[in-house]
């Protein structure tokens, strides 16, 4: 079967991958569409350290082909969106309703794939850039069959992370002021999460002025072109003179992290979603934090995937959450290089690979 692998120099599309069948508590899924997220590019450029060789991809949707012993919530033929969190469901964190903090879901990749006699790791417990994959049962969330696969694929990472950051982690409330720095796939979902929550002002910041239209479509009330101003913080404060209740950094830049902190009002919180290099350090004025300000990390939108993915699918069907508008371009998997280049240069909000 076809898939996108990374062995250490460059990602490549191959046609001779194999994947084992599902074991107890596992599901085999025929992948129909997979979103190309910057986290995949970060594995390739080394920003996210990951063992190799690996089958890439962590944002996908498809059809259940087979289930292992003990799996009852999905069956062959079901349409599913896939979660990158393979939480165990039994540890203390899972018991507290925090599956994104499950210690069994972090840093323990498996090797379900083979090629030429060797084994390959699965990325983010998923590997959606393959025609077929095997996941833990908890990662497969049944969705209605009328949701197009390219749109459904984005729920399991970009939507869960961005919308979840606004609703679950920041807990944006009605009338709150929000600044979103970076309007790629994650940033746009933060924007629509803030809109769904009933935020008042939602200021989108990006260095690409061409993104203003889509940012406003998702719910931004103002757009700041960072490339056209000398001081982004001052430009945002023209709309929010006292600062923001919530500032989301969605790029992974330590400079922009500082901007997010500097943009906070009293009792404001900066939520970090972008992924800088693993050894990156950011700075801020400590004295500015004593007005009850907070800096929050956020993993996977602080989500409960089985609950949240189904919720977002329902909001999409009720036309309250945008999915189709996120899919800027659909590429056959053979065009992975072009898809990756478009994503790297910001030409697409989200590109989707299809098989």
PDB file of N, CA and C in Angstrom, residues 233-317:
ATOM      1  N   UNK A 233       1.890  45.007  18.868  1.00  0.00           N
ATOM      2  CA  UNK A 233       1.172  45.170  20.134  1.00  0.00           C
ATOM      3  C   UNK A 233       0.413  46.491  20.143  1.00  0.00           C
ATOM      4  N   UNK A 234       1.061  47.570  19.701  1.00  0.00           N
ATOM      5  CA  UNK A 234       0.398  48.871  19.661  1.00  0.00           C
ATOM      6  C   UNK A 234      -0.776  48.846  18.693  1.00  0.00           C
ATOM      7  N   UNK A 235      -0.626  48.150  17.567  1.00  0.00           N
ATOM      8  CA  UNK A 235      -1.701  48.084  16.576  1.00  0.00           C
ATOM      9  C   UNK A 235      -2.915  47.357  17.144  1.00  0.00           C
ATOM     10  N   UNK A 236      -2.687  46.271  17.877  1.00  0.00           N
ATOM     11  CA  UNK A 236      -3.802  45.543  18.489  1.00  0.00           C
ATOM     12  C   UNK A 236      -4.469  46.400  19.564  1.00  0.00           C
ATOM     13  N   UNK A 237      -3.655  47.145  20.307  1.00  0.00           N
ATOM     14  CA  UNK A 237      -4.206  47.959  21.397  1.00  0.00           C
ATOM     15  C   UNK A 237      -5.026  49.150  20.877  1.00  0.00           C
ATOM     16  N   UNK A 238      -4.988  49.415  19.596  1.00  0.00           N
ATOM     17  CA  UNK A 238      -5.910  50.411  19.058  1.00  0.00           C
ATOM     18  C   UNK A 238      -7.351  49.930  19.198  1.00  0.00           C
ATOM     19  N   UNK A 239      -7.536  48.622  19.114  1.00  0.00           N
ATOM     20  CA  UNK A 239      -8.860  48.024  19.306  1.00  0.00           C
ATOM     21  C   UNK A 239      -9.097  47.649  20.761  1.00  0.00           C
ATOM     22  N   UNK A 240      -8.056  47.146  21.427  1.00  0.00           N
ATOM     23  CA  UNK A 240      -8.159  46.693  22.818  1.00  0.00           C
ATOM     24  C   UNK A 240      -7.174  47.510  23.668  1.00  0.00           C
ATOM     25  N   UNK A 241      -7.513  48.743  24.000  1.00  0.00           N
ATOM     26  CA  UNK A 241      -6.556  49.600  24.705  1.00  0.00           C
ATOM     27  C   UNK A 241      -6.116  49.064  26.056  1.00  0.00           C
ATOM     28  N   UNK A 242      -6.969  48.293  26.723  1.00  0.00           N
ATOM     29  CA  UNK A 242      -6.599  47.723  28.020  1.00  0.00           C
ATOM     30  C   UNK A 242      -5.935  46.356  27.893  1.00  0.00           C
ATOM     31  N   UNK A 243      -5.903  45.803  26.699  1.00  0.00           N
ATOM     32  CA  UNK A 243      -5.371  44.470  26.491  1.00  0.00           C
ATOM     33  C   UNK A 243      -6.481  43.443  26.340  1.00  0.00           C
ATOM     34  N   UNK A 244      -6.085  42.204  26.167  1.00  0.00           N
ATOM     35  CA  UNK A 244      -7.030  41.130  25.872  1.00  0.00           C
ATOM     36  C   UNK A 244      -7.235  40.215  27.066  1.00  0.00           C
ATOM     37  N   UNK A 245      -8.421  39.638  27.126  1.00  0.00           N
ATOM     38  CA  UNK A 245      -8.670  38.600  28.136  1.00  0.00           C
ATOM     39  C   UNK A 245      -7.907  37.322  27.799  1.00  0.00           C
ATOM     40  N   UNK A 246      -7.761  37.048  26.504  1.00  0.00           N
ATOM     41  CA  UNK A 246      -7.088  35.827  26.056  1.00  0.00           C
ATOM     42  C   UNK A 246      -6.235  36.150  24.831  1.00  0.00           C
ATOM     43  N   UNK A 247      -4.992  35.678  24.832  1.00  0.00           N
ATOM     44  CA  UNK A 247      -4.122  35.818  23.661  1.00  0.00           C
ATOM     45  C   UNK A 247      -3.560  34.448  23.325  1.00  0.00           C
ATOM     46  N   UNK A 248      -3.767  34.002  22.102  1.00  0.00           N
ATOM     47  CA  UNK A 248      -3.340  32.679  21.667  1.00  0.00           C
ATOM     48  C   UNK A 248      -2.179  32.818  20.683  1.00  0.00           C
ATOM     49  N   UNK A 249      -1.056  32.172  20.985  1.00  0.00           N
ATOM     50  CA  UNK A 249       0.086  32.144  20.068  1.00  0.00           C
ATOM     51  C   UNK A 249       0.028  30.833  19.296  1.00  0.00           C
ATOM     52  N   UNK A 250      -0.148  30.930  17.981  1.00  0.00           N
ATOM     53  CA  UNK A 250      -0.387  29.745  17.149  1.00  0.00           C
ATOM     54  C   UNK A 250       0.696  29.529  16.102  1.00  0.00           C
ATOM     55  N   UNK A 251       1.869  30.120  16.299  1.00  0.00           N
ATOM     56  CA  UNK A 251       2.941  30.045  15.307  1.00  0.00           C
ATOM     57  C   UNK A 251       4.112  29.203  15.804  1.00  0.00           C
ATOM     58  N   UNK A 252       4.481  29.386  17.064  1.00  0.00           N
ATOM     59  CA  UNK A 252       5.655  28.697  17.594  1.00  0.00           C
ATOM     60  C   UNK A 252       6.887  29.561  17.572  1.00  0.00           C
ATOM     61  N   UNK A 253       6.711  30.859  17.798  1.00  0.00           N
ATOM     62  CA  UNK A 253       7.804  31.829  17.799  1.00  0.00           C
ATOM     63  C   UNK A 253       7.938  32.413  19.201  1.00  0.00           C
ATOM     64  N   UNK A 254       9.155  32.409  19.748  1.00  0.00           N
ATOM     65  CA  UNK A 254       9.337  32.968  21.082  1.00  0.00           C
ATOM     66  C   UNK A 254       9.087  34.482  21.084  1.00  0.00           C
ATOM     67  N   UNK A 255       9.360  35.139  19.967  1.00  0.00           N
ATOM     68  CA  UNK A 255       9.053  36.563  19.864  1.00  0.00           C
ATOM     69  C   UNK A 255       7.549  36.808  19.967  1.00  0.00           C
ATOM     70  N   UNK A 256       6.783  35.962  19.300  1.00  0.00           N
ATOM     71  CA  UNK A 256       5.331  36.118  19.322  1.00  0.00           C
ATOM     72  C   UNK A 256       4.743  35.682  20.660  1.00  0.00           C
ATOM     73  N   UNK A 257       5.400  34.746  21.330  1.00  0.00           N
ATOM     74  CA  UNK A 257       4.964  34.398  22.688  1.00  0.00           C
ATOM     75  C   UNK A 257       5.062  35.624  23.586  1.00  0.00           C
ATOM     76  N   UNK A 258       6.172  36.357  23.469  1.00  0.00           N
ATOM     77  CA  UNK A 258       6.325  37.580  24.249  1.00  0.00           C
ATOM     78  C   UNK A 258       5.221  38.576  23.891  1.00  0.00           C
ATOM     79  N   UNK A 259       4.891  38.704  22.611  1.00  0.00           N
ATOM     80  CA  UNK A 259       3.823  39.608  22.213  1.00  0.00           C
ATOM     81  C   UNK A 259       2.497  39.202  22.848  1.00  0.00           C
ATOM     82  N   UNK A 260       2.227  37.889  22.873  1.00  0.00           N
ATOM     83  CA  UNK A 260       0.975  37.411  23.469  1.00  0.00           C
ATOM     84  C   UNK A 260       0.888  37.812  24.933  1.00  0.00           C
ATOM     85  N   UNK A 261       1.987  37.670  25.655  1.00  0.00           N
ATOM     86  CA  UNK A 261       2.009  38.055  27.073  1.00  0.00           C
ATOM     87  C   UNK A 261       1.823  39.563  27.220  1.00  0.00           C
ATOM     88  N   UNK A 262       2.500  40.341  26.376  1.00  0.00           N
ATOM     89  CA  UNK A 262       2.415  41.798  26.454  1.00  0.00           C
ATOM     90  C   UNK A 262       1.024  42.326  26.105  1.00  0.00           C
ATOM     91  N   UNK A 263       0.225  41.530  25.419  1.00  0.00           N
ATOM     92  CA  UNK A 263      -1.104  41.962  25.004  1.00  0.00           C
ATOM     93  C   UNK A 263      -2.182  41.702  26.049  1.00  0.00           C
ATOM     94  N   UNK A 264      -1.835  41.108  27.181  1.00  0.00           N
ATOM     95  CA  UNK A 264      -2.847  40.710  28.151  1.00  0.00           C
ATOM     96  C   UNK A 264      -3.341  41.869  28.996  1.00  0.00           C
ATOM     97  N   UNK A 265      -4.625  41.837  29.263  1.00  0.00           N
ATOM     98  CA  UNK A 265      -5.236  42.725  30.244  1.00  0.00           C
ATOM     99  C   UNK A 265      -5.073  42.098  31.625  1.00  0.00           C
ATOM    100  N   UNK A 266      -5.504  42.796  32.654  1.00  0.00           N
ATOM    101  CA  UNK A 266      -5.503  42.221  33.987  1.00  0.00           C
ATOM    102  C   UNK A 266      -6.301  40.912  33.998  1.00  0.00           C
ATOM    103  N   UNK A 267      -5.788  39.946  34.670  1.00  0.00           N
ATOM    104  CA  UNK A 267      -6.401  38.617  34.752  1.00  0.00           C
ATOM    105  C   UNK A 267      -6.430  37.903  33.401  1.00  0.00           C
ATOM    106  N   UNK A 268      -5.668  38.414  32.434  1.00  0.00           N
ATOM    107  CA  UNK A 268      -5.639  37.778  31.123  1.00  0.00           C
ATOM    108  C   UNK A 268      -4.771  36.547  31.113  1.00  0.00           C
ATOM    109  N   UNK A 269      -4.932  35.746  30.062  1.00  0.00           N
ATOM    110  CA  UNK A 269      -4.132  34.530  29.942  1.00  0.00           C
ATOM    111  C   UNK A 269      -3.644  34.347  28.510  1.00  0.00           C
ATOM    112  N   UNK A 270      -2.364  33.982  28.410  1.00  0.00           N
ATOM    113  CA  UNK A 270      -1.756  33.672  27.120  1.00  0.00           C
ATOM    114  C   UNK A 270      -1.715  32.157  26.975  1.00  0.00           C
ATOM    115  N   UNK A 271      -2.234  31.660  25.874  1.00  0.00           N
ATOM    116  CA  UNK A 271      -2.294  30.218  25.630  1.00  0.00           C
ATOM    117  C   UNK A 271      -1.326  29.899  24.497  1.00  0.00           C
ATOM    118  N   UNK A 272      -0.401  28.972  24.758  1.00  0.00           N
ATOM    119  CA  UNK A 272       0.644  28.647  23.795  1.00  0.00           C
ATOM    120  C   UNK A 272       0.259  27.394  23.012  1.00  0.00           C
ATOM    121  N   UNK A 273       0.084  27.562  21.696  1.00  0.00           N
ATOM    122  CA  UNK A 273      -0.297  26.452  20.818  1.00  0.00           C
ATOM    123  C   UNK A 273       0.753  26.145  19.766  1.00  0.00           C
ATOM    124  N   UNK A 274       1.516  27.147  19.326  1.00  0.00           N
ATOM    125  CA  UNK A 274       2.576  26.908  18.355  1.00  0.00           C
ATOM    126  C   UNK A 274       3.681  26.057  18.962  1.00  0.00           C
ATOM    127  N   UNK A 275       4.450  25.401  18.105  1.00  0.00           N
ATOM    128  CA  UNK A 275       5.500  24.485  18.570  1.00  0.00           C
ATOM    129  C   UNK A 275       6.869  25.021  18.141  1.00  0.00           C
ATOM    130  N   UNK A 276       7.577  25.704  19.040  1.00  0.00           N
ATOM    131  CA  UNK A 276       8.947  26.126  18.735  1.00  0.00           C
ATOM    132  C   UNK A 276       9.897  24.946  18.916  1.00  0.00           C
ATOM    133  N   UNK A 277      11.178  25.091  18.585  1.00  0.00           N
ATOM    134  CA  UNK A 277      12.143  24.015  18.838  1.00  0.00           C
ATOM    135  C   UNK A 277      12.118  23.582  20.300  1.00  0.00           C
ATOM    136  N   UNK A 278      12.426  22.308  20.539  1.00  0.00           N
ATOM    137  CA  UNK A 278      12.291  21.734  21.869  1.00  0.00           C
ATOM    138  C   UNK A 278      13.126  22.455  22.921  1.00  0.00           C
ATOM    139  N   UNK A 279      14.229  23.090  22.519  1.00  0.00           N
ATOM    140  CA  UNK A 279      15.094  23.765  23.486  1.00  0.00           C
ATOM    141  C   UNK A 279      14.876  25.277  23.522  1.00  0.00           C
ATOM    142  N   UNK A 280      13.811  25.757  22.881  1.00  0.00           N
ATOM    143  CA  UNK A 280      13.558  27.197  22.825  1.00  0.00           C
ATOM    144  C   UNK A 280      13.164  27.731  24.200  1.00  0.00           C
ATOM    145  N   UNK A 281      13.618  28.950  24.496  1.00  0.00           N
ATOM    146  CA  UNK A 281      13.264  29.626  25.738  1.00  0.00           C
ATOM    147  C   UNK A 281      12.665  30.989  25.403  1.00  0.00           C
ATOM    148  N   UNK A 282      11.621  31.363  26.143  1.00  0.00           N
ATOM    149  CA  UNK A 282      10.967  32.650  25.944  1.00  0.00           C
ATOM    150  C   UNK A 282      11.120  33.488  27.207  1.00  0.00           C
ATOM    151  N   UNK A 283      11.036  34.817  27.055  1.00  0.00           N
ATOM    152  CA  UNK A 283      11.182  35.704  28.194  1.00  0.00           C
ATOM    153  C   UNK A 283       9.983  36.635  28.288  1.00  0.00           C
ATOM    154  N   UNK A 284       9.756  37.154  29.494  1.00  0.00           N
ATOM    155  CA  UNK A 284       8.700  38.121  29.718  1.00  0.00           C
ATOM    156  C   UNK A 284       9.038  38.917  30.974  1.00  0.00           C
ATOM    157  N   UNK A 285       8.383  40.046  31.127  1.00  0.00           N
ATOM    158  CA  UNK A 285       8.591  40.859  32.324  1.00  0.00           C
ATOM    159  C   UNK A 285       7.817  40.252  33.487  1.00  0.00           C
ATOM    160  N   UNK A 286       8.522  39.817  34.497  1.00  0.00           N
ATOM    161  CA  UNK A 286       7.868  39.170  35.641  1.00  0.00           C
ATOM    162  C   UNK A 286       6.892  40.129  36.315  1.00  0.00           C
ATOM    163  N   UNK A 287       7.273  41.402  36.413  1.00  0.00           N
ATOM    164  CA  UNK A 287       6.413  42.371  37.095  1.00  0.00           C
ATOM    165  C   UNK A 287       5.043  42.491  36.441  1.00  0.00           C
ATOM    166  N   UNK A 288       4.972  42.197  35.145  1.00  0.00           N
ATOM    167  CA  UNK A 288       3.697  42.304  34.438  1.00  0.00           C
ATOM    168  C   UNK A 288       2.727  41.204  34.814  1.00  0.00           C
ATOM    169  N   UNK A 289       3.217  40.143  35.449  1.00  0.00           N
ATOM    170  CA  UNK A 289       2.375  38.986  35.724  1.00  0.00           C
ATOM    171  C   UNK A 289       1.603  39.104  37.031  1.00  0.00           C
ATOM    172  N   UNK A 290       1.930  40.093  37.860  1.00  0.00           N
ATOM    173  CA  UNK A 290       1.325  40.146  39.185  1.00  0.00           C
ATOM    174  C   UNK A 290      -0.115  40.626  39.185  1.00  0.00           C
ATOM    175  N   UNK A 291      -0.621  41.017  38.023  1.00  0.00           N
ATOM    176  CA  UNK A 291      -2.026  41.394  37.911  1.00  0.00           C
ATOM    177  C   UNK A 291      -2.859  40.182  37.508  1.00  0.00           C
ATOM    178  N   UNK A 292      -2.541  39.061  38.132  1.00  0.00           N
ATOM    179  CA  UNK A 292      -3.285  37.799  37.939  1.00  0.00           C
ATOM    180  C   UNK A 292      -3.267  37.309  36.493  1.00  0.00           C
ATOM    181  N   UNK A 293      -2.174  37.577  35.797  1.00  0.00           N
ATOM    182  CA  UNK A 293      -2.054  37.072  34.438  1.00  0.00           C
ATOM    183  C   UNK A 293      -1.487  35.655  34.468  1.00  0.00           C
ATOM    184  N   UNK A 294      -1.741  34.892  33.400  1.00  0.00           N
ATOM    185  CA  UNK A 294      -1.316  33.496  33.341  1.00  0.00           C
ATOM    186  C   UNK A 294      -0.753  33.171  31.967  1.00  0.00           C
ATOM    187  N   UNK A 295       0.201  32.242  31.950  1.00  0.00           N
ATOM    188  CA  UNK A 295       0.703  31.656  30.699  1.00  0.00           C
ATOM    189  C   UNK A 295       0.362  30.179  30.749  1.00  0.00           C
ATOM    190  N   UNK A 296      -0.418  29.722  29.778  1.00  0.00           N
ATOM    191  CA  UNK A 296      -0.923  28.358  29.786  1.00  0.00           C
ATOM    192  C   UNK A 296      -0.379  27.560  28.608  1.00  0.00           C
ATOM    193  N   UNK A 297       0.153  26.394  28.887  1.00  0.00           N
ATOM    194  CA  UNK A 297       0.406  25.440  27.823  1.00  0.00           C
ATOM    195  C   UNK A 297      -0.900  24.760  27.462  1.00  0.00           C
ATOM    196  N   UNK A 298      -0.944  24.148  26.312  1.00  0.00           N
ATOM    197  CA  UNK A 298      -2.179  23.480  25.894  1.00  0.00           C
ATOM    198  C   UNK A 298      -1.834  22.302  24.987  1.00  0.00           C
ATOM    199  N   UNK A 299      -2.167  21.120  25.409  1.00  0.00           N
ATOM    200  CA  UNK A 299      -1.944  19.917  24.602  1.00  0.00           C
ATOM    201  C   UNK A 299      -3.258  19.451  24.011  1.00  0.00           C
ATOM    202  N   UNK A 300      -3.324  19.444  22.698  1.00  0.00           N
ATOM    203  CA  UNK A 300      -4.453  18.854  21.968  1.00  0.00           C
ATOM    204  C   UNK A 300      -5.789  19.444  22.414  1.00  0.00           C
ATOM    205  N   UNK A 301      -5.790  20.752  22.678  1.00  0.00           N
ATOM    206  CA  UNK A 301      -7.031  21.422  23.031  1.00  0.00           C
ATOM    207  C   UNK A 301      -7.625  20.992  24.355  1.00  0.00           C
ATOM    208  N   UNK A 302      -6.796  20.389  25.237  1.00  0.00           N
ATOM    209  CA  UNK A 302      -7.298  19.889  26.528  1.00  0.00           C
ATOM    210  C   UNK A 302      -8.600  19.111  26.328  1.00  0.00           C
ATOM    211  N   UNK A 303      -8.624  18.301  25.283  1.00  0.00           N
ATOM    212  CA  UNK A 303      -9.871  17.699  24.835  1.00  0.00           C
ATOM    213  C   UNK A 303     -10.150  16.347  25.469  1.00  0.00           C
ATOM    214  N   UNK A 304     -11.389  15.927  25.321  1.00  0.00           N
ATOM    215  CA  UNK A 304     -11.820  14.550  25.546  1.00  0.00           C
ATOM    216  C   UNK A 304     -12.277  14.050  24.176  1.00  0.00           C
ATOM    217  N   UNK A 305     -11.405  13.409  23.422  1.00  0.00           N
ATOM    218  CA  UNK A 305     -11.675  13.173  21.995  1.00  0.00           C
ATOM    219  C   UNK A 305     -12.999  12.481  21.694  1.00  0.00           C
ATOM    220  N   UNK A 306     -13.361  11.449  22.445  1.00  0.00           N
ATOM    221  CA  UNK A 306     -14.617  10.768  22.131  1.00  0.00           C
ATOM    222  C   UNK A 306     -15.812  11.706  22.285  1.00  0.00           C
ATOM    223  N   UNK A 307     -15.737  12.598  23.244  1.00  0.00           N
ATOM    224  CA  UNK A 307     -16.816  13.583  23.422  1.00  0.00           C
ATOM    225  C   UNK A 307     -16.702  14.705  22.413  1.00  0.00           C
ATOM    226  N   UNK A 308     -15.508  15.298  22.298  1.00  0.00           N
ATOM    227  CA  UNK A 308     -15.365  16.541  21.546  1.00  0.00           C
ATOM    228  C   UNK A 308     -15.461  16.334  20.049  1.00  0.00           C
ATOM    229  N   UNK A 309     -14.873  15.272  19.510  1.00  0.00           N
ATOM    230  CA  UNK A 309     -14.945  15.048  18.071  1.00  0.00           C
ATOM    231  C   UNK A 309     -16.392  14.865  17.637  1.00  0.00           C
ATOM    232  N   UNK A 310     -17.159  14.099  18.417  1.00  0.00           N
ATOM    233  CA  UNK A 310     -18.575  13.922  18.094  1.00  0.00           C
ATOM    234  C   UNK A 310     -19.327  15.244  18.205  1.00  0.00           C
ATOM    235  N   UNK A 311     -18.971  16.063  19.203  1.00  0.00           N
ATOM    236  CA  UNK A 311     -19.618  17.365  19.363  1.00  0.00           C
ATOM    237  C   UNK A 311     -19.340  18.262  18.172  1.00  0.00           C
ATOM    238  N   UNK A 312     -18.084  18.327  17.734  1.00  0.00           N
ATOM    239  CA  UNK A 312     -17.739  19.209  16.630  1.00  0.00           C
ATOM    240  C   UNK A 312     -18.364  18.729  15.324  1.00  0.00           C
ATOM    241  N   UNK A 313     -18.485  17.420  15.158  1.00  0.00           N
ATOM    242  CA  UNK A 313     -19.180  16.897  13.979  1.00  0.00           C
ATOM    243  C   UNK A 313     -20.639  17.349  13.979  1.00  0.00           C
ATOM    244  N   UNK A 314     -21.241  17.338  15.155  1.00  0.00           N
ATOM    245  CA  UNK A 314     -22.636  17.776  15.254  1.00  0.00           C
ATOM    246  C   UNK A 314     -22.762  19.280  15.001  1.00  0.00           C
ATOM    247  N   UNK A 315     -21.831  20.071  15.529  1.00  0.00           N
ATOM    248  CA  UNK A 315     -21.867  21.514  15.284  1.00  0.00           C
ATOM    249  C   UNK A 315     -21.693  21.824  13.802  1.00  0.00           C
ATOM    250  N   UNK A 316     -20.870  21.036  13.118  1.00  0.00           N
ATOM    251  CA  UNK A 316     -20.698  21.208  11.671  1.00  0.00           C
ATOM    252  C   UNK A 316     -22.018  20.948  10.941  1.00  0.00           C
ATOM    253  N   UNK A 317     -22.691  19.875  11.316  1.00  0.00           N
ATOM    254  CA  UNK A 317     -23.943  19.537  10.634  1.00  0.00           C
ATOM    255  C   UNK A 317     -25.022  20.581  10.909  1.00  0.00           C
TER     256      UNK A 317
END
